[in-house]
Short mmCIF file of N, CA, C and O in Angstrom, two decimals:
data_model
loop_
_atom_site.label_atom_id
_atom_site.label_comp_id
_atom_site.label_asym_id
_atom_site.label_seq_id
_atom_site.Cartn_x
_atom_site.Cartn_y
_atom_site.Cartn_z
N ASN A 317 17.50 5.23 -94.06
CA ASN A 317 16.63 6.35 -93.77
C ASN A 317 16.10 6.97 -95.05
O ASN A 317 16.60 6.69 -96.13
N CYS A 318 15.16 7.85 -94.91
CA CYS A 318 14.46 8.40 -96.06
C CYS A 318 14.31 9.91 -95.85
O CYS A 318 14.23 10.39 -94.73
N ARG A 319 14.27 10.65 -96.95
CA ARG A 319 14.00 12.09 -96.85
C ARG A 319 12.81 12.43 -97.72
O ARG A 319 12.29 11.59 -98.45
N ASP A 320 12.36 13.66 -97.65
CA ASP A 320 11.19 14.14 -98.40
C ASP A 320 9.93 13.34 -98.06
O ASP A 320 9.07 13.12 -98.90
N THR A 321 9.81 12.93 -96.81
CA THR A 321 8.69 12.08 -96.42
C THR A 321 7.32 12.75 -96.59
O THR A 321 6.37 12.06 -96.96
N PRO A 322 7.13 14.06 -96.35
CA PRO A 322 5.80 14.63 -96.59
C PRO A 322 5.36 14.47 -98.05
O PRO A 322 4.21 14.13 -98.32
N LEU A 323 6.28 14.66 -98.98
CA LEU A 323 5.96 14.49 -100.39
C LEU A 323 5.69 13.01 -100.70
O LEU A 323 4.74 12.68 -101.40
N LEU A 324 6.51 12.13 -100.18
CA LEU A 324 6.35 10.70 -100.45
C LEU A 324 5.03 10.17 -99.93
O LEU A 324 4.43 9.29 -100.54
N ARG A 325 4.55 10.71 -98.81
CA ARG A 325 3.26 10.26 -98.26
C ARG A 325 2.10 10.58 -99.19
O ARG A 325 1.05 9.94 -99.12
N GLN A 326 2.25 11.57 -100.05
CA GLN A 326 1.19 11.96 -100.98
C GLN A 326 1.17 11.09 -102.23
O GLN A 326 0.21 11.11 -102.99
N MET A 327 2.23 10.33 -102.44
CA MET A 327 2.34 9.49 -103.64
C MET A 327 1.80 8.09 -103.35
O MET A 327 1.79 7.64 -102.22
N SER A 328 1.32 7.44 -104.39
CA SER A 328 0.84 6.07 -104.21
C SER A 328 2.00 5.10 -104.42
O SER A 328 1.95 4.20 -105.24
N LEU A 329 3.05 5.33 -103.65
CA LEU A 329 4.26 4.53 -103.73
C LEU A 329 4.64 4.11 -102.31
O LEU A 329 4.96 4.96 -101.48
N PRO A 330 4.54 2.82 -102.01
CA PRO A 330 4.87 2.41 -100.64
C PRO A 330 6.37 2.55 -100.37
O PRO A 330 7.19 2.10 -101.17
N ILE A 331 6.70 3.20 -99.28
CA ILE A 331 8.09 3.39 -98.87
C ILE A 331 8.20 2.87 -97.44
O ILE A 331 7.42 3.26 -96.57
N TYR A 332 9.16 2.00 -97.19
CA TYR A 332 9.40 1.47 -95.84
C TYR A 332 10.79 1.93 -95.42
O TYR A 332 11.75 1.75 -96.15
N HIS A 333 10.87 2.56 -94.26
CA HIS A 333 12.14 3.08 -93.79
C HIS A 333 12.15 3.10 -92.27
O HIS A 333 11.12 3.00 -91.62
N ARG A 334 13.34 3.23 -91.74
CA ARG A 334 13.50 3.24 -90.27
C ARG A 334 13.33 4.63 -89.69
O ARG A 334 13.07 4.79 -88.52
N GLY A 335 13.56 5.66 -90.49
CA GLY A 335 13.45 7.01 -89.98
C GLY A 335 13.68 8.02 -91.09
O GLY A 335 13.86 7.65 -92.25
N GLN A 336 13.65 9.30 -90.73
CA GLN A 336 13.84 10.37 -91.69
C GLN A 336 15.25 10.93 -91.56
O GLN A 336 15.87 10.87 -90.50
N HIS A 337 15.72 11.52 -92.66
CA HIS A 337 17.05 12.13 -92.67
C HIS A 337 16.99 13.30 -93.66
O HIS A 337 16.50 13.14 -94.77
N PRO A 338 17.51 14.46 -93.30
CA PRO A 338 17.39 15.63 -94.19
C PRO A 338 18.38 15.64 -95.34
O PRO A 338 18.20 16.37 -96.31
N ASN A 339 19.43 14.86 -95.29
CA ASN A 339 20.48 14.93 -96.31
C ASN A 339 20.15 14.07 -97.52
O ASN A 339 19.59 12.99 -97.40
N ALA A 340 20.57 14.56 -98.68
CA ALA A 340 20.40 13.81 -99.92
C ALA A 340 21.54 12.81 -100.07
O ALA A 340 22.59 12.93 -99.43
N GLY A 341 21.34 11.84 -100.92
CA GLY A 341 22.41 10.91 -101.26
C GLY A 341 23.42 11.60 -102.16
O GLY A 341 23.39 12.81 -102.36
N THR A 342 24.29 10.81 -102.72
CA THR A 342 25.32 11.38 -103.58
C THR A 342 25.23 10.80 -104.99
O THR A 342 24.84 9.65 -105.16
N ALA A 343 25.57 11.60 -105.96
CA ALA A 343 25.64 11.14 -107.34
C ALA A 343 27.10 10.96 -107.75
O ALA A 343 27.39 10.63 -108.89
N LYS A 344 28.01 11.16 -106.81
CA LYS A 344 29.44 11.05 -107.11
C LYS A 344 29.94 9.62 -107.04
O LYS A 344 31.00 9.30 -107.55
N LYS A 345 29.21 8.76 -106.40
CA LYS A 345 29.62 7.36 -106.24
C LYS A 345 28.45 6.48 -106.69
O LYS A 345 27.47 6.35 -105.98
N PRO A 346 28.55 5.91 -107.88
CA PRO A 346 27.43 5.11 -108.36
C PRO A 346 27.22 3.86 -107.51
O PRO A 346 28.17 3.27 -107.00
N GLY A 347 25.97 3.50 -107.38
CA GLY A 347 25.65 2.28 -106.64
C GLY A 347 25.84 1.06 -107.51
O GLY A 347 26.27 1.14 -108.67
N ARG A 348 25.52 -0.09 -106.96
CA ARG A 348 25.61 -1.35 -107.70
C ARG A 348 24.22 -1.95 -107.79
O ARG A 348 23.36 -1.67 -106.97
N SER A 349 24.01 -2.79 -108.77
CA SER A 349 22.73 -3.49 -108.90
C SER A 349 22.99 -4.97 -109.14
O SER A 349 24.10 -5.37 -109.49
N GLN A 350 21.93 -5.76 -108.92
CA GLN A 350 21.98 -7.21 -109.09
C GLN A 350 23.07 -7.84 -108.22
O GLN A 350 23.82 -8.71 -108.65
N VAL A 351 23.16 -7.37 -106.97
CA VAL A 351 24.08 -7.94 -105.99
C VAL A 351 23.29 -8.27 -104.72
O VAL A 351 22.23 -7.69 -104.47
N GLU A 352 23.80 -9.19 -103.92
CA GLU A 352 23.16 -9.50 -102.64
C GLU A 352 23.27 -8.30 -101.72
O GLU A 352 24.29 -7.60 -101.71
N ILE A 353 22.20 -8.07 -100.96
CA ILE A 353 22.21 -7.04 -99.93
C ILE A 353 21.67 -7.63 -98.64
O ILE A 353 21.05 -8.68 -98.65
N GLN A 354 21.89 -6.96 -97.54
CA GLN A 354 21.33 -7.34 -96.24
C GLN A 354 20.24 -6.37 -95.87
O GLN A 354 20.41 -5.16 -95.95
N MET A 355 19.08 -6.90 -95.49
CA MET A 355 18.00 -6.10 -94.91
C MET A 355 17.81 -6.66 -93.51
O MET A 355 17.18 -7.70 -93.33
N GLY A 356 18.39 -5.99 -92.53
CA GLY A 356 18.38 -6.55 -91.18
C GLY A 356 19.17 -7.83 -91.18
O GLY A 356 20.32 -7.87 -91.61
N SER A 357 18.55 -8.92 -90.75
CA SER A 357 19.23 -10.21 -90.70
C SER A 357 18.93 -11.07 -91.93
O SER A 357 19.31 -12.23 -91.99
N VAL A 358 18.27 -10.48 -92.94
CA VAL A 358 17.86 -11.24 -94.12
C VAL A 358 18.71 -10.86 -95.32
O VAL A 358 18.91 -9.68 -95.61
N THR A 359 19.20 -11.87 -96.03
CA THR A 359 19.93 -11.65 -97.27
C THR A 359 18.94 -11.61 -98.42
O THR A 359 18.12 -12.51 -98.57
N VAL A 360 19.00 -10.57 -99.22
CA VAL A 360 18.16 -10.43 -100.41
C VAL A 360 19.05 -10.64 -101.62
O VAL A 360 20.04 -9.93 -101.81
N LYS A 361 18.69 -11.63 -102.43
CA LYS A 361 19.49 -11.97 -103.61
C LYS A 361 18.83 -11.40 -104.86
O LYS A 361 17.62 -11.19 -104.89
N PRO A 362 19.62 -11.18 -105.91
CA PRO A 362 19.02 -10.74 -107.17
C PRO A 362 17.91 -11.71 -107.59
O PRO A 362 18.07 -12.92 -107.52
N GLY A 363 16.76 -11.15 -107.98
CA GLY A 363 15.62 -11.97 -108.37
C GLY A 363 14.63 -12.23 -107.25
O GLY A 363 13.51 -12.67 -107.50
N ASP A 364 15.03 -11.99 -106.00
CA ASP A 364 14.11 -12.16 -104.88
C ASP A 364 13.00 -11.12 -104.94
O ASP A 364 13.16 -10.03 -105.51
N PHE A 365 11.88 -11.45 -104.33
CA PHE A 365 10.77 -10.52 -104.19
C PHE A 365 10.81 -9.94 -102.78
O PHE A 365 11.02 -10.66 -101.81
N VAL A 366 10.61 -8.64 -102.67
CA VAL A 366 10.47 -7.95 -101.38
C VAL A 366 9.07 -7.38 -101.37
O VAL A 366 8.74 -6.48 -102.14
N LEU A 367 8.21 -7.96 -100.53
CA LEU A 367 6.80 -7.59 -100.47
C LEU A 367 6.50 -7.03 -99.09
O LEU A 367 6.92 -7.61 -98.08
N GLY A 368 5.76 -5.94 -99.03
CA GLY A 368 5.49 -5.36 -97.73
C GLY A 368 4.16 -4.64 -97.67
O GLY A 368 3.58 -4.27 -98.68
N ASP A 369 3.69 -4.47 -96.44
CA ASP A 369 2.53 -3.64 -96.15
C ASP A 369 2.71 -3.08 -94.76
O ASP A 369 3.81 -3.14 -94.21
N ASP A 370 1.66 -2.53 -94.19
CA ASP A 370 1.78 -1.91 -92.87
C ASP A 370 2.15 -2.92 -91.78
O ASP A 370 2.58 -2.53 -90.69
N ASP A 371 1.94 -4.20 -92.02
CA ASP A 371 2.23 -5.22 -91.02
C ASP A 371 3.66 -5.75 -91.09
O ASP A 371 4.09 -6.47 -90.20
N GLY A 372 4.38 -5.45 -92.14
CA GLY A 372 5.76 -5.91 -92.22
C GLY A 372 6.20 -6.17 -93.65
O GLY A 372 5.50 -5.87 -94.61
N VAL A 373 7.39 -6.75 -93.76
CA VAL A 373 8.02 -7.01 -95.05
C VAL A 373 8.44 -8.46 -95.11
O VAL A 373 8.92 -9.03 -94.12
N VAL A 374 8.25 -9.09 -96.27
CA VAL A 374 8.64 -10.48 -96.49
C VAL A 374 9.57 -10.51 -97.69
O VAL A 374 9.34 -9.83 -98.69
N VAL A 375 10.63 -11.30 -97.59
CA VAL A 375 11.55 -11.52 -98.69
C VAL A 375 11.45 -12.98 -99.08
O VAL A 375 11.52 -13.86 -98.22
N CYS A 376 11.28 -13.25 -100.38
CA CYS A 376 11.19 -14.64 -100.81
C CYS A 376 11.72 -14.80 -102.23
O CYS A 376 11.70 -13.86 -103.02
N SER A 377 12.15 -16.00 -102.52
CA SER A 377 12.61 -16.34 -103.86
C SER A 377 11.38 -16.56 -104.75
O SER A 377 10.27 -16.76 -104.25
N PRO A 378 11.57 -16.57 -106.07
CA PRO A 378 10.43 -16.87 -106.95
C PRO A 378 9.83 -18.24 -106.64
O PRO A 378 8.60 -18.40 -106.70
N GLU A 379 10.65 -19.22 -106.29
CA GLU A 379 10.14 -20.55 -105.96
C GLU A 379 9.30 -20.53 -104.69
O GLU A 379 8.25 -21.17 -104.62
N GLU A 380 9.76 -19.79 -103.70
CA GLU A 380 9.00 -19.68 -102.45
C GLU A 380 7.68 -18.94 -102.70
O GLU A 380 6.64 -19.33 -102.16
N LEU A 381 7.71 -17.91 -103.53
CA LEU A 381 6.50 -17.16 -103.83
C LEU A 381 5.46 -18.07 -104.50
O LEU A 381 4.27 -17.99 -104.19
N GLU A 382 5.91 -18.93 -105.39
CA GLU A 382 4.99 -19.86 -106.05
C GLU A 382 4.28 -20.77 -105.04
O GLU A 382 3.12 -21.12 -105.21
N ILE A 383 5.00 -21.16 -103.99
CA ILE A 383 4.43 -22.03 -102.96
C ILE A 383 3.54 -21.22 -102.01
O ILE A 383 2.44 -21.64 -101.67
N TRP A 384 4.00 -20.05 -101.58
CA TRP A 384 3.31 -19.28 -100.55
C TRP A 384 2.11 -18.51 -101.06
O TRP A 384 1.13 -18.32 -100.33
N LEU A 385 2.17 -18.01 -102.29
CA LEU A 385 1.11 -17.13 -102.77
C LEU A 385 -0.27 -17.78 -102.74
O LEU A 385 -1.22 -17.17 -102.23
N PRO A 386 -0.45 -19.01 -103.23
CA PRO A 386 -1.79 -19.62 -103.13
C PRO A 386 -2.27 -19.77 -101.69
O PRO A 386 -3.45 -19.56 -101.40
N LYS A 387 -1.34 -20.08 -100.77
CA LYS A 387 -1.72 -20.21 -99.36
C LYS A 387 -2.13 -18.85 -98.79
O LYS A 387 -3.10 -18.75 -98.03
N ALA A 388 -1.38 -17.80 -99.14
CA ALA A 388 -1.70 -16.46 -98.66
C ALA A 388 -3.05 -15.99 -99.21
O ALA A 388 -3.84 -15.38 -98.48
N LEU A 389 -3.31 -16.28 -100.47
CA LEU A 389 -4.59 -15.89 -101.06
C LEU A 389 -5.75 -16.63 -100.39
O LEU A 389 -6.81 -16.04 -100.15
N GLU A 390 -5.55 -17.90 -100.07
CA GLU A 390 -6.60 -18.66 -99.38
C GLU A 390 -6.82 -18.11 -97.97
O GLU A 390 -7.97 -17.97 -97.52
N THR A 391 -5.74 -17.79 -97.27
CA THR A 391 -5.86 -17.19 -95.93
C THR A 391 -6.63 -15.88 -96.01
O THR A 391 -7.54 -15.62 -95.21
N GLN A 392 -6.30 -15.07 -97.01
CA GLN A 392 -7.00 -13.80 -97.17
C GLN A 392 -8.48 -14.02 -97.46
O GLN A 392 -9.34 -13.34 -96.91
N ARG A 393 -8.80 -15.00 -98.28
CA ARG A 393 -10.20 -15.31 -98.62
C ARG A 393 -10.98 -15.73 -97.37
O ARG A 393 -12.09 -15.25 -97.12
N VAL A 394 -10.37 -16.60 -96.56
CA VAL A 394 -11.02 -17.06 -95.33
C VAL A 394 -11.21 -15.90 -94.35
O VAL A 394 -12.27 -15.73 -93.76
N GLU A 395 -10.16 -15.08 -94.19
CA GLU A 395 -10.25 -13.96 -93.25
C GLU A 395 -11.27 -12.92 -93.70
O GLU A 395 -11.98 -12.35 -92.87
N GLU A 396 -11.38 -12.67 -95.01
CA GLU A 396 -12.39 -11.73 -95.50
C GLU A 396 -13.79 -12.26 -95.20
O GLU A 396 -14.70 -11.51 -94.84
N ASN A 397 -13.97 -13.58 -95.34
CA ASN A 397 -15.26 -14.20 -95.03
C ASN A 397 -15.59 -14.07 -93.54
O ASN A 397 -16.73 -13.76 -93.18
N ILE A 398 -14.60 -14.30 -92.70
CA ILE A 398 -14.82 -14.18 -91.25
C ILE A 398 -15.17 -12.75 -90.89
O ILE A 398 -16.11 -12.50 -90.12
N LEU A 399 -14.43 -11.78 -91.45
CA LEU A 399 -14.70 -10.38 -91.16
C LEU A 399 -16.11 -9.99 -91.60
O LEU A 399 -16.84 -9.33 -90.86
N ALA A 400 -16.52 -10.41 -92.79
CA ALA A 400 -17.87 -10.11 -93.26
C ALA A 400 -18.91 -10.73 -92.34
O ALA A 400 -19.94 -10.11 -92.04
N HIS A 401 -18.65 -11.94 -91.87
CA HIS A 401 -19.56 -12.62 -90.95
C HIS A 401 -19.70 -11.83 -89.65
O HIS A 401 -20.82 -11.61 -89.15
N ILE A 402 -18.59 -11.37 -89.11
CA ILE A 402 -18.61 -10.60 -87.86
C ILE A 402 -19.30 -9.25 -88.08
O ILE A 402 -20.11 -8.81 -87.25
N GLN A 403 -18.99 -8.59 -89.20
CA GLN A 403 -19.60 -7.28 -89.47
C GLN A 403 -21.10 -7.37 -89.68
O GLN A 403 -21.82 -6.40 -89.44
N SER A 404 -21.58 -8.55 -90.08
CA SER A 404 -23.02 -8.72 -90.25
C SER A 404 -23.69 -9.21 -88.97
O SER A 404 -24.87 -9.58 -88.98
N GLY A 405 -22.95 -9.23 -87.85
CA GLY A 405 -23.53 -9.58 -86.57
C GLY A 405 -23.22 -10.97 -86.08
O GLY A 405 -23.64 -11.37 -85.00
N GLY A 406 -22.47 -11.74 -86.85
CA GLY A 406 -22.10 -13.09 -86.44
C GLY A 406 -20.96 -13.09 -85.43
O GLY A 406 -20.35 -12.06 -85.15
N SER A 407 -20.67 -14.25 -84.92
CA SER A 407 -19.61 -14.40 -83.93
C SER A 407 -18.40 -15.09 -84.54
O SER A 407 -18.54 -16.00 -85.37
N LEU A 408 -17.23 -14.68 -84.11
CA LEU A 408 -16.00 -15.35 -84.53
C LEU A 408 -16.05 -16.83 -84.16
O LEU A 408 -15.62 -17.69 -84.92
N PHE A 409 -16.62 -17.14 -83.01
CA PHE A 409 -16.67 -18.53 -82.53
C PHE A 409 -17.44 -19.43 -83.50
O PHE A 409 -17.15 -20.62 -83.60
N GLU A 410 -18.40 -18.87 -84.22
CA GLU A 410 -19.14 -19.67 -85.20
C GLU A 410 -18.27 -20.08 -86.39
O GLU A 410 -18.61 -21.01 -87.11
N LYS A 411 -17.16 -19.41 -86.57
CA LYS A 411 -16.26 -19.71 -87.70
C LYS A 411 -15.10 -20.62 -87.30
O LYS A 411 -14.26 -20.94 -88.14
N LEU A 412 -15.05 -21.03 -86.04
CA LEU A 412 -13.99 -21.93 -85.58
C LEU A 412 -14.46 -23.37 -85.67
O LEU A 412 -15.53 -23.70 -85.18
N LYS A 413 -13.66 -24.22 -86.28
CA LYS A 413 -14.04 -25.64 -86.44
C LYS A 413 -13.81 -26.44 -85.16
O LYS A 413 -14.54 -27.37 -84.88
N ASN A 414 -12.76 -26.12 -84.42
CA ASN A 414 -12.29 -27.02 -83.38
C ASN A 414 -11.97 -26.33 -82.07
O ASN A 414 -11.04 -26.73 -81.38
N LEU A 415 -12.73 -25.34 -81.69
CA LEU A 415 -12.40 -24.56 -80.50
C LEU A 415 -12.31 -25.43 -79.25
O LEU A 415 -11.31 -25.39 -78.53
N GLU A 416 -13.33 -26.23 -78.98
CA GLU A 416 -13.32 -27.04 -77.75
C GLU A 416 -12.16 -28.04 -77.75
O GLU A 416 -11.48 -28.21 -76.75
N GLU A 417 -11.97 -28.71 -78.86
CA GLU A 417 -10.87 -29.67 -78.98
C GLU A 417 -9.52 -28.97 -78.81
O GLU A 417 -8.62 -29.48 -78.13
N HIS A 418 -9.38 -27.81 -79.40
CA HIS A 418 -8.15 -27.02 -79.29
C HIS A 418 -7.87 -26.66 -77.84
O HIS A 418 -6.75 -26.85 -77.34
N LEU A 419 -8.89 -26.13 -77.15
CA LEU A 419 -8.71 -25.74 -75.75
C LEU A 419 -8.37 -26.95 -74.88
O LEU A 419 -7.51 -26.86 -73.98
N GLU A 420 -9.00 -28.08 -75.13
CA GLU A 420 -8.71 -29.29 -74.35
C GLU A 420 -7.28 -29.75 -74.61
O GLU A 420 -6.57 -30.13 -73.67
N ASP A 421 -6.85 -29.74 -75.85
CA ASP A 421 -5.46 -30.11 -76.16
C ASP A 421 -4.48 -29.21 -75.43
O ASP A 421 -3.48 -29.68 -74.86
N LEU A 422 -4.75 -27.91 -75.40
CA LEU A 422 -3.86 -26.98 -74.71
C LEU A 422 -3.83 -27.26 -73.21
O LEU A 422 -2.77 -27.22 -72.59
N ARG A 423 -5.00 -27.56 -72.63
CA ARG A 423 -5.05 -27.88 -71.20
C ARG A 423 -4.20 -29.10 -70.88
O ARG A 423 -3.60 -29.20 -69.82
N GLN A 424 -4.15 -30.04 -71.82
CA GLN A 424 -3.39 -31.28 -71.62
C GLN A 424 -1.93 -31.14 -72.06
O GLN A 424 -1.18 -32.11 -72.03
N GLY A 425 -1.54 -29.95 -72.48
CA GLY A 425 -0.16 -29.73 -72.90
C GLY A 425 0.17 -30.27 -74.28
O GLY A 425 1.33 -30.41 -74.64
N LYS A 426 -0.86 -30.58 -75.06
CA LYS A 426 -0.65 -31.11 -76.41
C LYS A 426 -0.54 -29.96 -77.40
O LYS A 426 -1.19 -28.92 -77.23
N PRO A 427 0.23 -30.15 -78.44
CA PRO A 427 0.26 -29.09 -79.48
C PRO A 427 -1.07 -29.04 -80.20
O PRO A 427 -1.72 -30.07 -80.41
N SER A 428 -1.49 -27.85 -80.55
CA SER A 428 -2.77 -27.69 -81.22
C SER A 428 -2.79 -26.35 -81.94
O SER A 428 -2.03 -25.45 -81.61
N SER A 429 -3.66 -26.23 -82.89
CA SER A 429 -3.89 -24.94 -83.54
C SER A 429 -5.36 -24.86 -83.92
O SER A 429 -6.01 -25.87 -84.16
N LEU A 430 -5.85 -23.64 -83.94
CA LEU A 430 -7.24 -23.41 -84.31
C LEU A 430 -7.41 -23.65 -85.80
O LEU A 430 -6.53 -23.36 -86.60
N LYS A 431 -8.58 -24.13 -86.16
CA LYS A 431 -8.93 -24.32 -87.56
C LYS A 431 -10.18 -23.50 -87.84
O LYS A 431 -11.14 -23.51 -87.07
N PHE A 432 -10.13 -22.77 -88.94
CA PHE A 432 -11.24 -21.92 -89.32
C PHE A 432 -12.07 -22.58 -90.41
O PHE A 432 -11.55 -23.29 -91.26
N ARG A 433 -13.34 -22.33 -90.39
CA ARG A 433 -14.24 -22.83 -91.43
C ARG A 433 -13.97 -22.07 -92.73
O ARG A 433 -13.76 -20.87 -92.72
N SER A 434 -14.00 -22.77 -93.84
CA SER A 434 -13.86 -22.11 -95.13
C SER A 434 -15.13 -21.36 -95.44
O SER A 434 -16.19 -21.62 -94.84
N PRO A 435 -15.10 -20.43 -96.37
CA PRO A 435 -16.32 -19.69 -96.71
C PRO A 435 -17.46 -20.59 -97.16
O PRO A 435 -18.63 -20.24 -97.00
N GLU A 436 -17.15 -21.77 -97.67
CA GLU A 436 -18.20 -22.69 -98.13
C GLU A 436 -18.90 -23.41 -96.98
O GLU A 436 -19.96 -23.99 -97.17
N GLU A 437 -18.29 -23.43 -95.79
CA GLU A 437 -18.86 -24.17 -94.66
C GLU A 437 -19.87 -23.33 -93.91
O GLU A 437 -19.76 -22.18 -93.73
#
């Protein structure tokens, strides 16, 4: 839990918490650092990255971040292009590569996923 939330909301510091609590922590018992902790069902190890926004929180190792970050940046680039296309009056359907094939696969019980056009297409 977190306290002083009205003040924290005014700061440009993202804080993620489950709720508010009026009591302060203690300075009589020092905490520990560089140890594994649990965040829900996820173990966070020293050196891990904890990244979050309004949609949620992700925990990953430096190795995982190296793999995921380029994919996340590409997803963001494609989604920004789609949003700009829609905001300028275009249709989301124009940005789908395989809508008909995807729907047909689903009708037949086959696994499928939608594919989006890259900004260059």
